[in-house]
Short mmCIF file of C-alpha atoms and ligand atoms in Angstrom, two decimals:
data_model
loop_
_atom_site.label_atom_id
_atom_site.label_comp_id
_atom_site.label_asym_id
_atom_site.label_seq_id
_atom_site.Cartn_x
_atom_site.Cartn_y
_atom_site.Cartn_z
CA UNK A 1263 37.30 -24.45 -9.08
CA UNK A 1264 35.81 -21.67 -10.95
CA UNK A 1265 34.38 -18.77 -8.61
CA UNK A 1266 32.00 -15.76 -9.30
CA UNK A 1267 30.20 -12.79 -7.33
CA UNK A 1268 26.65 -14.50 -8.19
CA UNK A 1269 24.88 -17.28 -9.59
CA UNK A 1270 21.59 -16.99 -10.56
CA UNK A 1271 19.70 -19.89 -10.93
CA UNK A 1272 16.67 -19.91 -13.56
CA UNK A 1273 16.16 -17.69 -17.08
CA UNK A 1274 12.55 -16.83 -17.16
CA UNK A 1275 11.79 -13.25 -16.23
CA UNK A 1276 12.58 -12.76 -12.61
CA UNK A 1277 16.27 -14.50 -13.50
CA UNK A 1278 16.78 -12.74 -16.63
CA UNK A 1279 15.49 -9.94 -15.48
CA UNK A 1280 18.10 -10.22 -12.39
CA UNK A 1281 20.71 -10.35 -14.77
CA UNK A 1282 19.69 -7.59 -16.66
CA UNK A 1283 20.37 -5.45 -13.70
CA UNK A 1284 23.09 -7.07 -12.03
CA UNK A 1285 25.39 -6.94 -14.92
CA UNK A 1286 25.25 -2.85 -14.78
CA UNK A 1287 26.79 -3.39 -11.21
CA UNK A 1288 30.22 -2.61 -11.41
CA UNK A 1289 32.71 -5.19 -11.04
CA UNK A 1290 30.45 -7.63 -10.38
CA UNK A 1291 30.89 -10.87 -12.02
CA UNK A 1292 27.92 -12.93 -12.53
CA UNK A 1293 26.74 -15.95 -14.00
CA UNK A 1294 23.28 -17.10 -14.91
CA UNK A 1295 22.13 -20.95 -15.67
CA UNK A 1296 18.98 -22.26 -17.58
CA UNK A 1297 17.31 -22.10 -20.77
CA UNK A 1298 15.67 -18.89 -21.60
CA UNK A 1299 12.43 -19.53 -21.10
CA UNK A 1300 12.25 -22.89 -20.44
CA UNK A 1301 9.15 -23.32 -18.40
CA UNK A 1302 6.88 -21.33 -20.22
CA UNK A 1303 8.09 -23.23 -23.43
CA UNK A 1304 7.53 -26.18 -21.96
CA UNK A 1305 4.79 -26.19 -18.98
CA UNK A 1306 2.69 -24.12 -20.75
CA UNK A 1307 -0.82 -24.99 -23.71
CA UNK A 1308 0.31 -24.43 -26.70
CA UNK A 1309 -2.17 -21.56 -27.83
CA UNK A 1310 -2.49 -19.99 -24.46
CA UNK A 1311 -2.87 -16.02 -24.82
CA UNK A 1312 -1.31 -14.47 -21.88
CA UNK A 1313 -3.80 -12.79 -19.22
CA UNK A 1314 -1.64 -10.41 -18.28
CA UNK A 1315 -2.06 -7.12 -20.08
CA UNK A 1316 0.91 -5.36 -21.52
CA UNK A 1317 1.26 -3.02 -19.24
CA UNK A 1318 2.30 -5.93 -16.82
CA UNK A 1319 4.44 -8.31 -19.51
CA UNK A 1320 7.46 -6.57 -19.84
CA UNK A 1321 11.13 -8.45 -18.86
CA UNK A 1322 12.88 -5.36 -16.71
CA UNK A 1323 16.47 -3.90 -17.72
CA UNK A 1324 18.08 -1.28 -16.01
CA UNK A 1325 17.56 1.38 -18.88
CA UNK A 1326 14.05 0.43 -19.46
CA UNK A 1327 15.18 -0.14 -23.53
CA UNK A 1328 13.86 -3.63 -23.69
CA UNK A 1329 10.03 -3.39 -22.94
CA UNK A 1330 7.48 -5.40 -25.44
CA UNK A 1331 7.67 -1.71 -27.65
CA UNK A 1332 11.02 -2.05 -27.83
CA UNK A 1333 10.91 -6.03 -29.13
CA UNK A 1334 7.60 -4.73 -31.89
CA UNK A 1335 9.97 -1.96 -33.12
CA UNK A 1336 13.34 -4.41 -33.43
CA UNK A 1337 11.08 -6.65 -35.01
CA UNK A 1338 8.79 -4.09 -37.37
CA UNK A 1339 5.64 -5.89 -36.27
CA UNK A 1340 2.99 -5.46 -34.23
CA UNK A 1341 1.86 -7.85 -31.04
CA UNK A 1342 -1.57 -8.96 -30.67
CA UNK A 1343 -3.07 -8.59 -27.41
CA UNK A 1344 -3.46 -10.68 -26.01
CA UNK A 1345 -0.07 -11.70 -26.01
CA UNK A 1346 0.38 -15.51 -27.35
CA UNK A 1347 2.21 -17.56 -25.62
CA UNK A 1348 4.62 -18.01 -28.72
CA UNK A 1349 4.89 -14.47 -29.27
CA UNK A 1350 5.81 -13.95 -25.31
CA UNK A 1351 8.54 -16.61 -25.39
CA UNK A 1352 10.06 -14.83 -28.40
CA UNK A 1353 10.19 -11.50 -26.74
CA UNK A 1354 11.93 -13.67 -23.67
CA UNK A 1355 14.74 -14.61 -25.66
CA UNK A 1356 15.17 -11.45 -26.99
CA UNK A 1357 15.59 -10.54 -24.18
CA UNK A 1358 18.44 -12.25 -23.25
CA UNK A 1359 20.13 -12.30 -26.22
CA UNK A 1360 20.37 -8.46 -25.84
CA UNK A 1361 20.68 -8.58 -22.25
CA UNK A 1362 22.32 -11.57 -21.05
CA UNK A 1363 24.09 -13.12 -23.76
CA UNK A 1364 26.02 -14.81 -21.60
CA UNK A 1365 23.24 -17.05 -20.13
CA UNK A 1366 24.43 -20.63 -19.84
CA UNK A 1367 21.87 -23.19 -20.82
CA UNK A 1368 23.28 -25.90 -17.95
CA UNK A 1369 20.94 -26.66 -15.12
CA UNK A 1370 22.07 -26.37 -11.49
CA UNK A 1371 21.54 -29.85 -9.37
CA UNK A 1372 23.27 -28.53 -5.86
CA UNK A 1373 23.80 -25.68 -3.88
CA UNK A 1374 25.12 -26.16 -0.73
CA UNK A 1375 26.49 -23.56 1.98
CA UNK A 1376 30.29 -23.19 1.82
CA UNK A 1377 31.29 -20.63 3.80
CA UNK A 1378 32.29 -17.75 3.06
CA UNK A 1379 29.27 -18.19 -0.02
CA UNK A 1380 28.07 -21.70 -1.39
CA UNK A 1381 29.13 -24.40 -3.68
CA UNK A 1382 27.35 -25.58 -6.77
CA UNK A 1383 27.09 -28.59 -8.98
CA UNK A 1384 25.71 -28.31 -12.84
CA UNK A 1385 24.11 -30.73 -15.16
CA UNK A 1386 27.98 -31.68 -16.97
CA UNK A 1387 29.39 -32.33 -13.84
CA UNK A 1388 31.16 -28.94 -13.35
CA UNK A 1389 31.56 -27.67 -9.25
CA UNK A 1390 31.46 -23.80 -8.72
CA UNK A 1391 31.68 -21.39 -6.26
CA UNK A 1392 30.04 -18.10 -5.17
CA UNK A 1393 29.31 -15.54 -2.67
CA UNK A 1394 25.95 -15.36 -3.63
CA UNK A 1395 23.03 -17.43 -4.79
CA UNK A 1396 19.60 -15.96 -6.51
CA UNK A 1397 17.42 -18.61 -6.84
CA UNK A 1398 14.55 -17.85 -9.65
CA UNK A 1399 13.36 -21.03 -10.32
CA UNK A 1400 9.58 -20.96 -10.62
CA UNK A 1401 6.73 -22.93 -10.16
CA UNK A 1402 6.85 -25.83 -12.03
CA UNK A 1403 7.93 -27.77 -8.56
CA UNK A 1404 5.48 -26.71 -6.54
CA UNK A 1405 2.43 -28.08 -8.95
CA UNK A 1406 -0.20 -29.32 -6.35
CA UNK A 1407 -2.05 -32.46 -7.27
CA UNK A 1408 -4.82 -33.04 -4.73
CA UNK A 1409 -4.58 -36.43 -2.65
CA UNK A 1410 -8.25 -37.48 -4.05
CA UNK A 1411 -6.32 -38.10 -7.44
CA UNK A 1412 -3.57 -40.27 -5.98
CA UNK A 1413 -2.95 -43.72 -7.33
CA UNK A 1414 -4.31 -43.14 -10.52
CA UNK A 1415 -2.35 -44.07 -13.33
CA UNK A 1416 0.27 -41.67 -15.43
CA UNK A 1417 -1.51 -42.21 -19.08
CA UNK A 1418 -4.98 -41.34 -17.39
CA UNK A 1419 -4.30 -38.15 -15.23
CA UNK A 1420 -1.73 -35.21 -15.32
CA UNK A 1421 -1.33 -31.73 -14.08
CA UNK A 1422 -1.34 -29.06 -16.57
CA UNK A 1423 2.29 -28.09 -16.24
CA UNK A 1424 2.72 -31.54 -17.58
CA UNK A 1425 0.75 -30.65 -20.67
CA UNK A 1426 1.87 -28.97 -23.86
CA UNK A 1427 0.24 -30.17 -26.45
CA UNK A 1428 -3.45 -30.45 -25.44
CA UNK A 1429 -4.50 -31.33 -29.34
CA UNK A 1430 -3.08 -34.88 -28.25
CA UNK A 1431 -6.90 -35.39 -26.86
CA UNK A 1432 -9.33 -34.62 -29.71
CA UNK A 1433 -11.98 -37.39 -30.03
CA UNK A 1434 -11.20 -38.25 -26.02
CA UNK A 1435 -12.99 -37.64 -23.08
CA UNK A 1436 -11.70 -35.12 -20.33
CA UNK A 1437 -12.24 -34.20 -17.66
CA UNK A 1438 -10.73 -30.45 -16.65
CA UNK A 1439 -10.31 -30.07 -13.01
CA UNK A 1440 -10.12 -26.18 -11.67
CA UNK A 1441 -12.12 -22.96 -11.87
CA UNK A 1442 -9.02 -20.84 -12.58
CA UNK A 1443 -7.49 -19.10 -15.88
CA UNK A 1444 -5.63 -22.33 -16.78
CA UNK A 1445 -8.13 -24.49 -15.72
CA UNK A 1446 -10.74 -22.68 -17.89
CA UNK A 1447 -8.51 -22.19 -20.96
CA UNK A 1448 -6.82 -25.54 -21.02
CA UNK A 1449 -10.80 -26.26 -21.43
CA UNK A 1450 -11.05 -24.18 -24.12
CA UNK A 1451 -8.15 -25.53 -26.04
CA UNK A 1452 -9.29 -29.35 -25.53
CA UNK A 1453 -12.47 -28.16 -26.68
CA UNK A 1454 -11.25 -26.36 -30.02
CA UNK A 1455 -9.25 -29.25 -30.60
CA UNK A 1456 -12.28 -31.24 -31.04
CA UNK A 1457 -11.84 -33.62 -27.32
CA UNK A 1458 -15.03 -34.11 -24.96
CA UNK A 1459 -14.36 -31.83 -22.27
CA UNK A 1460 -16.25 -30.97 -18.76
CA UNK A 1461 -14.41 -28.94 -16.18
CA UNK A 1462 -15.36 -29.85 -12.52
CA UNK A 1463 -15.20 -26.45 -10.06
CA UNK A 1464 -15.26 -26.84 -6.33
CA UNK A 1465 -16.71 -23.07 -6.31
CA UNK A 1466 -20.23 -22.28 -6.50
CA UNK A 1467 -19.65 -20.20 -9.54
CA UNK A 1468 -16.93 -19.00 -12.06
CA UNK A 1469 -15.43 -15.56 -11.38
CA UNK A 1470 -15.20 -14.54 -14.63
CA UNK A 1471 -13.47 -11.24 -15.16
CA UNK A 1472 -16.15 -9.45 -16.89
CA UNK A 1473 -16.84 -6.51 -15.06
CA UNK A 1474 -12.96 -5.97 -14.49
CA UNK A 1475 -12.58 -5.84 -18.02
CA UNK A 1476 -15.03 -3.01 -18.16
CA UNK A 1477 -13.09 -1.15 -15.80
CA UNK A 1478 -10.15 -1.71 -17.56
CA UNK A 1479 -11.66 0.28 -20.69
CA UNK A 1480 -12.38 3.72 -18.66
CA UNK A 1481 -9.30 5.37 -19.46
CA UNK A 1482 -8.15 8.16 -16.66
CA UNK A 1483 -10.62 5.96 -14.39
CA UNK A 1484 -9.38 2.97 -15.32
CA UNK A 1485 -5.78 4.10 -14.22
CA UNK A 1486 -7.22 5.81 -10.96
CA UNK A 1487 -8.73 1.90 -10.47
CA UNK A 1488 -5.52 -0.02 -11.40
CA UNK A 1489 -1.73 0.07 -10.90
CA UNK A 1490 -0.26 -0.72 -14.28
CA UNK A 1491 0.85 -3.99 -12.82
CA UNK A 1492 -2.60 -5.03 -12.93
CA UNK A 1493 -2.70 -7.48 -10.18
CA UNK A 1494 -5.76 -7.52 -7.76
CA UNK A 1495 -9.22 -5.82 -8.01
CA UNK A 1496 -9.70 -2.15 -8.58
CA UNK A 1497 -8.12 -0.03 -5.51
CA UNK A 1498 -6.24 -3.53 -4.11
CA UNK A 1499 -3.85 -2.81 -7.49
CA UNK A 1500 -2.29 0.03 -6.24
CA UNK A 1501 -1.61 -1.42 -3.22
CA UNK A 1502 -0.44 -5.04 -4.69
CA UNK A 1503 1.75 -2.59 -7.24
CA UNK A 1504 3.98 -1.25 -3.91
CA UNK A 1505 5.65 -3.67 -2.39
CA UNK A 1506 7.47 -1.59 0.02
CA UNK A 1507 4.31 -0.21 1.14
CA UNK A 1508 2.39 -3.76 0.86
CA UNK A 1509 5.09 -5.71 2.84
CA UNK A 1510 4.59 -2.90 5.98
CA UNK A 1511 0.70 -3.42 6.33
CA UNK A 1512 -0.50 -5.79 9.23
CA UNK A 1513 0.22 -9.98 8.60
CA UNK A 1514 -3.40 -10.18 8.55
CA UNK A 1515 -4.45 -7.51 6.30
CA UNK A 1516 -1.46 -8.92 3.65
CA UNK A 1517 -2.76 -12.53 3.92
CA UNK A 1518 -6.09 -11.17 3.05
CA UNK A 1519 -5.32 -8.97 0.31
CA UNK A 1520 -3.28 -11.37 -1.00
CA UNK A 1521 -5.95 -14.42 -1.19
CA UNK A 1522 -8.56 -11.52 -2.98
CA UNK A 1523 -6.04 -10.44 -5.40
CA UNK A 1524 -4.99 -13.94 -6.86
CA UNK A 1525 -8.27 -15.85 -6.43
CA UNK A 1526 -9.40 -18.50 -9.10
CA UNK A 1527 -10.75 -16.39 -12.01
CA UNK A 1528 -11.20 -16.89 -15.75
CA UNK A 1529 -10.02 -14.01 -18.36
CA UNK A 1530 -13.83 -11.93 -19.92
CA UNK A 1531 -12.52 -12.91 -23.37
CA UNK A 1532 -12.79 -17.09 -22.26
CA UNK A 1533 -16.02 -17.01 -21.90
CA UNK A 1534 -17.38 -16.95 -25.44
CA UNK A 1535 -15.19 -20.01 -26.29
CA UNK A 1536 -16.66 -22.02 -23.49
CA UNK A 1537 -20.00 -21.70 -24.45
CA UNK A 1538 -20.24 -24.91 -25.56
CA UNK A 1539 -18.42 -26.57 -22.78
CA UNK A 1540 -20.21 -28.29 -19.62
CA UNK A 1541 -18.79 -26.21 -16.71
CA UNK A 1542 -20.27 -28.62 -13.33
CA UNK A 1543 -19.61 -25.71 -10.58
CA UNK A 1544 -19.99 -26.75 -6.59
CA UNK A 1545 -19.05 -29.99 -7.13
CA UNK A 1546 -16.08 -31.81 -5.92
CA UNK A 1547 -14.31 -35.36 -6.71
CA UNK A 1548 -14.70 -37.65 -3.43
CA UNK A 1549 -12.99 -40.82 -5.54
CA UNK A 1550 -10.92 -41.19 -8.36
CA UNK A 1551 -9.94 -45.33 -9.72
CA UNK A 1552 -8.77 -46.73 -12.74
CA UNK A 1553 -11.16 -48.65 -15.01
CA UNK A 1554 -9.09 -50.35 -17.49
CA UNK A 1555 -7.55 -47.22 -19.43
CA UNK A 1556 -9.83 -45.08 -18.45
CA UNK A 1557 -11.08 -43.54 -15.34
CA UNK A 1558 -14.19 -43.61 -13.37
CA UNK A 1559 -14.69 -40.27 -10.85
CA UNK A 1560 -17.25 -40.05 -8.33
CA UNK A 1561 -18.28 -36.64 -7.27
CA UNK A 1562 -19.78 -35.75 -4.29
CA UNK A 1563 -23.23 -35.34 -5.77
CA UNK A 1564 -23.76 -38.86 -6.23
CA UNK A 1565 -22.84 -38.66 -9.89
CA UNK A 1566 -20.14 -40.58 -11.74
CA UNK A 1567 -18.24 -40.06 -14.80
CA UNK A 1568 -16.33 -42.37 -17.08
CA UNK A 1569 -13.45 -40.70 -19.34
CA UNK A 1570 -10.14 -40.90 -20.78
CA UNK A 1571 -7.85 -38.39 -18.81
CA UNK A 1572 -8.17 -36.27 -15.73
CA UNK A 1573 -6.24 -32.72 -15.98
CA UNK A 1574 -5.68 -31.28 -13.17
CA UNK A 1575 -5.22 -27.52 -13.25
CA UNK A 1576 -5.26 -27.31 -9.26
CA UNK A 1577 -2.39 -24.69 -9.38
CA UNK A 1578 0.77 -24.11 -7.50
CA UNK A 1579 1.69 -24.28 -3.56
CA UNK A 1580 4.94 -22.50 -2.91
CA UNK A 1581 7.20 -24.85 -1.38
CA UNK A 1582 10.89 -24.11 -1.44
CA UNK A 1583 11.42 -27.63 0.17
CA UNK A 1584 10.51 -28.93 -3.69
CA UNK A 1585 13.97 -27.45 -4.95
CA UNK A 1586 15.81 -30.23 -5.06
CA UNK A 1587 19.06 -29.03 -5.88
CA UNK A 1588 18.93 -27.36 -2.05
CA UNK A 1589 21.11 -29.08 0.36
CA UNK A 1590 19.13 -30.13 3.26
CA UNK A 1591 21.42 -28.44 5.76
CA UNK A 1592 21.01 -25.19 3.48
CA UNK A 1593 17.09 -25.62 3.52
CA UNK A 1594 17.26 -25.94 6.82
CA UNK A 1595 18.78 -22.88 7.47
CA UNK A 1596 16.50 -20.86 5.94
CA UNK A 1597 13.73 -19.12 7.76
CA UNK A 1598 10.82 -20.18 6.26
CA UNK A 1599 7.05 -19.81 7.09
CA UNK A 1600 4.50 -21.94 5.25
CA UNK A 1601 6.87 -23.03 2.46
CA UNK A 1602 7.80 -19.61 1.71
CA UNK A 1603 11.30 -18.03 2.41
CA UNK A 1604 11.43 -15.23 4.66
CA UNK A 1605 13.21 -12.29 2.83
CA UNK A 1606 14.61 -8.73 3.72
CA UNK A 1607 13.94 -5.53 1.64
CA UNK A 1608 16.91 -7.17 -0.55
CA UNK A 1609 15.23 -10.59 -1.32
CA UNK A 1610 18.19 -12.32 0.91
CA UNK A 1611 16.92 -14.93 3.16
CA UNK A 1612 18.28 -16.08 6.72
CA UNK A 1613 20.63 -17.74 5.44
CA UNK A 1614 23.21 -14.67 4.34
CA UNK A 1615 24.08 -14.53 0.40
CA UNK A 1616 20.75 -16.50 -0.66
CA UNK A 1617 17.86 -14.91 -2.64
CA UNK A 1618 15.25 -15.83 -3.81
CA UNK A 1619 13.06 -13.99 -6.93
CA UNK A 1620 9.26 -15.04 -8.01
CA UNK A 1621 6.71 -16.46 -6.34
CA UNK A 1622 8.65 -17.92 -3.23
CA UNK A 1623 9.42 -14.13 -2.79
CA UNK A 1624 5.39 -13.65 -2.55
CA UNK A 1625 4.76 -14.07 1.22
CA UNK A 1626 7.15 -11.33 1.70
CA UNK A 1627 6.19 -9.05 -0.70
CA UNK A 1628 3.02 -9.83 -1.99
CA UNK A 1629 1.07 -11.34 -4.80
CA UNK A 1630 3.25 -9.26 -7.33
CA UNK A 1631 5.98 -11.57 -6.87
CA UNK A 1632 3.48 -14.20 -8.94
CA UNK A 1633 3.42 -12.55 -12.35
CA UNK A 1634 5.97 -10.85 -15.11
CA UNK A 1635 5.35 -7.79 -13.51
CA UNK A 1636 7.20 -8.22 -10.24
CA UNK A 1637 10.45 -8.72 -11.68
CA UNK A 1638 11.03 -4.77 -12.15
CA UNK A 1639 10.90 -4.09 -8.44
CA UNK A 1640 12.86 -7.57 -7.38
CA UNK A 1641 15.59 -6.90 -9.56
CA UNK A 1642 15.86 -3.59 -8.46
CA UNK A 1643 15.79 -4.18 -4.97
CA UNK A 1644 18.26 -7.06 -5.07
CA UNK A 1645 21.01 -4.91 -7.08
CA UNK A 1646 20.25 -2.18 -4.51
CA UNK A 1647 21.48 -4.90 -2.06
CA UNK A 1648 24.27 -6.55 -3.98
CA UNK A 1649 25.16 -3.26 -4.75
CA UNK A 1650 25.42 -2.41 -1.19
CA UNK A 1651 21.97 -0.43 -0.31
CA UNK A 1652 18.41 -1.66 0.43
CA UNK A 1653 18.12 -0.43 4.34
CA UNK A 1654 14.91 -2.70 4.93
CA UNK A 1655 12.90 0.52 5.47
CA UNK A 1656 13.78 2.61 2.19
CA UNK A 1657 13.18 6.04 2.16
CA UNK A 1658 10.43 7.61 0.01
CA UNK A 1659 12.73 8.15 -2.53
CA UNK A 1660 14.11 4.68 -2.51
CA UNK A 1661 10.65 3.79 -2.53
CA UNK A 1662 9.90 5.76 -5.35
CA UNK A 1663 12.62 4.37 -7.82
CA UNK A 1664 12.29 0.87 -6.59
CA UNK A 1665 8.58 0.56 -7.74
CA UNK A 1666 8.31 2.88 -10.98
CA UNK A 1667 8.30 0.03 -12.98
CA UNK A 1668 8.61 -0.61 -16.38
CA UNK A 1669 4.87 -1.83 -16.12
CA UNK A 1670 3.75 1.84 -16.20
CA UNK A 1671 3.80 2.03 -19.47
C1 FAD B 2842 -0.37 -21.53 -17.30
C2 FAD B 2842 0.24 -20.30 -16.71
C3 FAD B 2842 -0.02 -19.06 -17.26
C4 FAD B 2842 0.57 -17.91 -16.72
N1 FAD B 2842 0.28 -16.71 -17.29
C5 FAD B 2842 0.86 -15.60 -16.79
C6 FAD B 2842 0.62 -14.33 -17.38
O1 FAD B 2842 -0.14 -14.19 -18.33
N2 FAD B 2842 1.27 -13.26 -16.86
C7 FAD B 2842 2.10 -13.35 -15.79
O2 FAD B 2842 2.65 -12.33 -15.37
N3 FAD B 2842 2.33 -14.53 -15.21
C8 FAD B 2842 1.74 -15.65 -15.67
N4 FAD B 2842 1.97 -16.86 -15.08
C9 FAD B 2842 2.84 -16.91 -13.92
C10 FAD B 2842 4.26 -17.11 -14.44
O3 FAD B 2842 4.64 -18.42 -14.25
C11 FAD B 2842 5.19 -16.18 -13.75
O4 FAD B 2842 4.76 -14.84 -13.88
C12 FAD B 2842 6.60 -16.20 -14.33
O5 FAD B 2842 6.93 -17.38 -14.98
C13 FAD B 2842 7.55 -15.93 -13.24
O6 FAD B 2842 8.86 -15.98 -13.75
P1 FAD B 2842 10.01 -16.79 -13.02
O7 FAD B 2842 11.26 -16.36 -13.66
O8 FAD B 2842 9.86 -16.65 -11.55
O9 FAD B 2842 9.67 -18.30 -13.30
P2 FAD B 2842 9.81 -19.18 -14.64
O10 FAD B 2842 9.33 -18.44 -15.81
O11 FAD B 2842 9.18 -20.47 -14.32
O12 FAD B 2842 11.37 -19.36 -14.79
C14 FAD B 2842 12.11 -20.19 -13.94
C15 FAD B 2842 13.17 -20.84 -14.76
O13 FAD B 2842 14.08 -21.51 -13.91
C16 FAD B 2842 14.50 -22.68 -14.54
N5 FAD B 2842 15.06 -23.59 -13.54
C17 FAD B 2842 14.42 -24.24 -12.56
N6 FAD B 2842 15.30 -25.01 -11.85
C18 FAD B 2842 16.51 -24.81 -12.42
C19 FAD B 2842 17.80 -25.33 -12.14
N7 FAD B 2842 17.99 -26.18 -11.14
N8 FAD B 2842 18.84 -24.92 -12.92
C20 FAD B 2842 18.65 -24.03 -13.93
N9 FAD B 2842 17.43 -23.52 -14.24
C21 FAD B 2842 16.38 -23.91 -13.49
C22 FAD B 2842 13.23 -23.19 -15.21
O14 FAD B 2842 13.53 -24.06 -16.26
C23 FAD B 2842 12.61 -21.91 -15.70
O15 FAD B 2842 13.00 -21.59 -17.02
C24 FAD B 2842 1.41 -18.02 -15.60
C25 FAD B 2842 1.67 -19.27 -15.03
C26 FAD B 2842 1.09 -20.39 -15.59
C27 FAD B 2842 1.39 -21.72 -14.95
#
């Protein structure tokens, strides 16, 4: 049976980058499964425009020589900014064709412990060993569909990971619901692409990004305001951009931070393409049945609507439980609090050997771990460890290197 150092499960940017900085460990042998890219080719609108800035959409190598500059100047053309979707997954496998060429496009279906490291099945039936597992997976699991919506039938409802092509529903009637960025741009799209759209927001109001945007335009201010990573409100960034620091502040004071920084919000350069779109804010859906091929919604206002398809762009709830290729004896085994994986300074969970990158990382080190620009300072930290370092207090210095990311440009 084959055998390596470490397998790293998933190739979107925490994975990749992983690799990226894993391979420049010496000696190490590693080997990475999935398709480049796969879920944002896939679980993503075509036509979505990233709303991460740049600063915050760069994949992280080692050498810093593979940052969206460096993909414009190997290509001789400029990026628009917002970054399409297209555009982004380009730059992905880019990427990895410069950095992990050897990426093999095979999916993993088990892990299991095997002591001294674990055992693991792929798609085409090959078994593998290794001492060490990163699992960077994603999100796509974890889609949370809320129980009001249950029974309904596939053709009339989906979640918006499930949706790709939203031009499938011009002339049709849909209902959008969500108040966040995908919820309010998967609007936008079924609206351009000529379907009947309302979106139906539990909040009293949409938090639209406006005045953020303005702050974003100050220049010196502007950085003074935000960490380059760009996650939270002004101030909140520069703490959200440390995790070492972030991850050593009180439970409670994380928790809250954490619940500002990645509230429902829609991008300042939505709104003018919603204009024409009925957004029905403080409302909620108490019942949801078929009516023939369509469905009939009752909210809690008293009012009803009749339409073809129910999207639901309700988001994500980290559950590491939704991995299915985990052994139940390995889940288990793994610390875990709320869904989330407990992790050291080196991303290793309870169970020794096991990592885990992204958003399962995020109750450990903060909302970062959600977005592109996380992956610098996880792939850092989990070569430090492979590598033989991360002490889960780092020095300054450690400190320093681990979170002068690639996003500061
Ligand atoms: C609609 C939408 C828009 C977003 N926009 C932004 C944005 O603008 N900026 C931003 O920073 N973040 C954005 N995000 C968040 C984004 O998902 C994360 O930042 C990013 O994808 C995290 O990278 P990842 O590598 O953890 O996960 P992913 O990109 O999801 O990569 C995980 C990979 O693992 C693979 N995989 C899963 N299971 C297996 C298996 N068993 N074997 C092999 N491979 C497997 C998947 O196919 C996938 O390719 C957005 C999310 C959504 C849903």
């Amino acid at each position: 049976m084959a055998t390596c150092d470490v397998a790293i499960v998933g190739a979107g940017p925490y994975g990749l980058s992983a690799a990226a900085h894993l391979r420049a460990v010496k000696g190490l042998e590693v080997r990475v499964f999935g398709e480049p890219m796969a879920s944002w080719e896939r679980h993503m609108p075509i036509g979505m425009l990233l709303r991460s800035p740049w600063s915050a959409s760069h994949l992280a190598d080692p050498s810093e020589g593979l940052t969206l500059e460096a993909y414009q100047a190997a290509l001789g053309d400029r990026l628009p900014r917002p970054i399409p979707l297209g555009r982004f997954i380009e730059y992905g496998r880019w990427f990895q064709r410069c950095a992990v060429p050897q990426t093999e496009e095979k999916n993993v279906v088990r892990i299991d412990a095997s002591p001294p490291g674990f055992r693991m099945r792929l798609d085409d039936g090959e078994e593998c060993r290794t001492r060490r597992v990163v699992i960077a997976a994603g999100i796509v699991p974890c889609a949370w569909r809320p129980p009001e919506f249950d029974g309904l039938p596939v053709p009339c409802i989906s979640h918006s990971c499930e949706q790709r092509d939203l031009r499938q529903f011009a002339r049709r009637q849909v209902v959008v619901i969500g108040g966040g960025q995908s919820a309010l741009e998967s609007a936008a799209l079924l609206h351009e692409a000529g379907a009947d759209v309302e979106v139906v927001v539990r909040q009293p109001r949409i938090h639209w990004l406006d005045r953020s945007a303005k702050l974003h335009r100050l220049g010196l201010v502007s950085r003074l305001l935000y960490h380059p990573s760009d996650v939270g409100p002004a101030g909140v960034s520069h703490l959200v951009g440390r995790p070492t620091l972030f991850r050593q502040l009180p439970r409670g004071w994380q928790d809250g931070l954490a619940a500002r920084s990645i509230r429902a919000a829609g991008a300042a350069w939505l709104q003018p393409r919603l204009t024409e779109v009925q957004i029905s804010t403080g409302r909620s859906v108490t019942s949801a049945r078929p009516v023939g091929d369509r469905v009939r919604l009752q909210l809690d206002d008293g009012t009803e609507r009749c339409v073809d398809h129910v999207l639901l762009a309700t988001g994500y709830r980290i559950d590491i439980a939704r991995y299915s290729f985990l052994a139940v004896r390995l889940l288990n085994a793994i610390r875990r609090i709320d869904g989330f994986p407990q992790l050291d300074a080196g991303f290793e969970t309870s169970v020794r050997g096991l990592h885990f990158l992204g958003a399962p990382a995020a109750w450990s080190f903060g909302p970062l771990m959600r977005f592109v620009a996380g992956a610098s300072y996880a792939s850092r930290a989990l070569a430090l460890r492979i590598a033989g370092g991360a002490a889960d207090r780092p020095s300054p210095e450690t400190a320093r290197v681990l979170e002068s990311t690639t996003a500061g440009r």
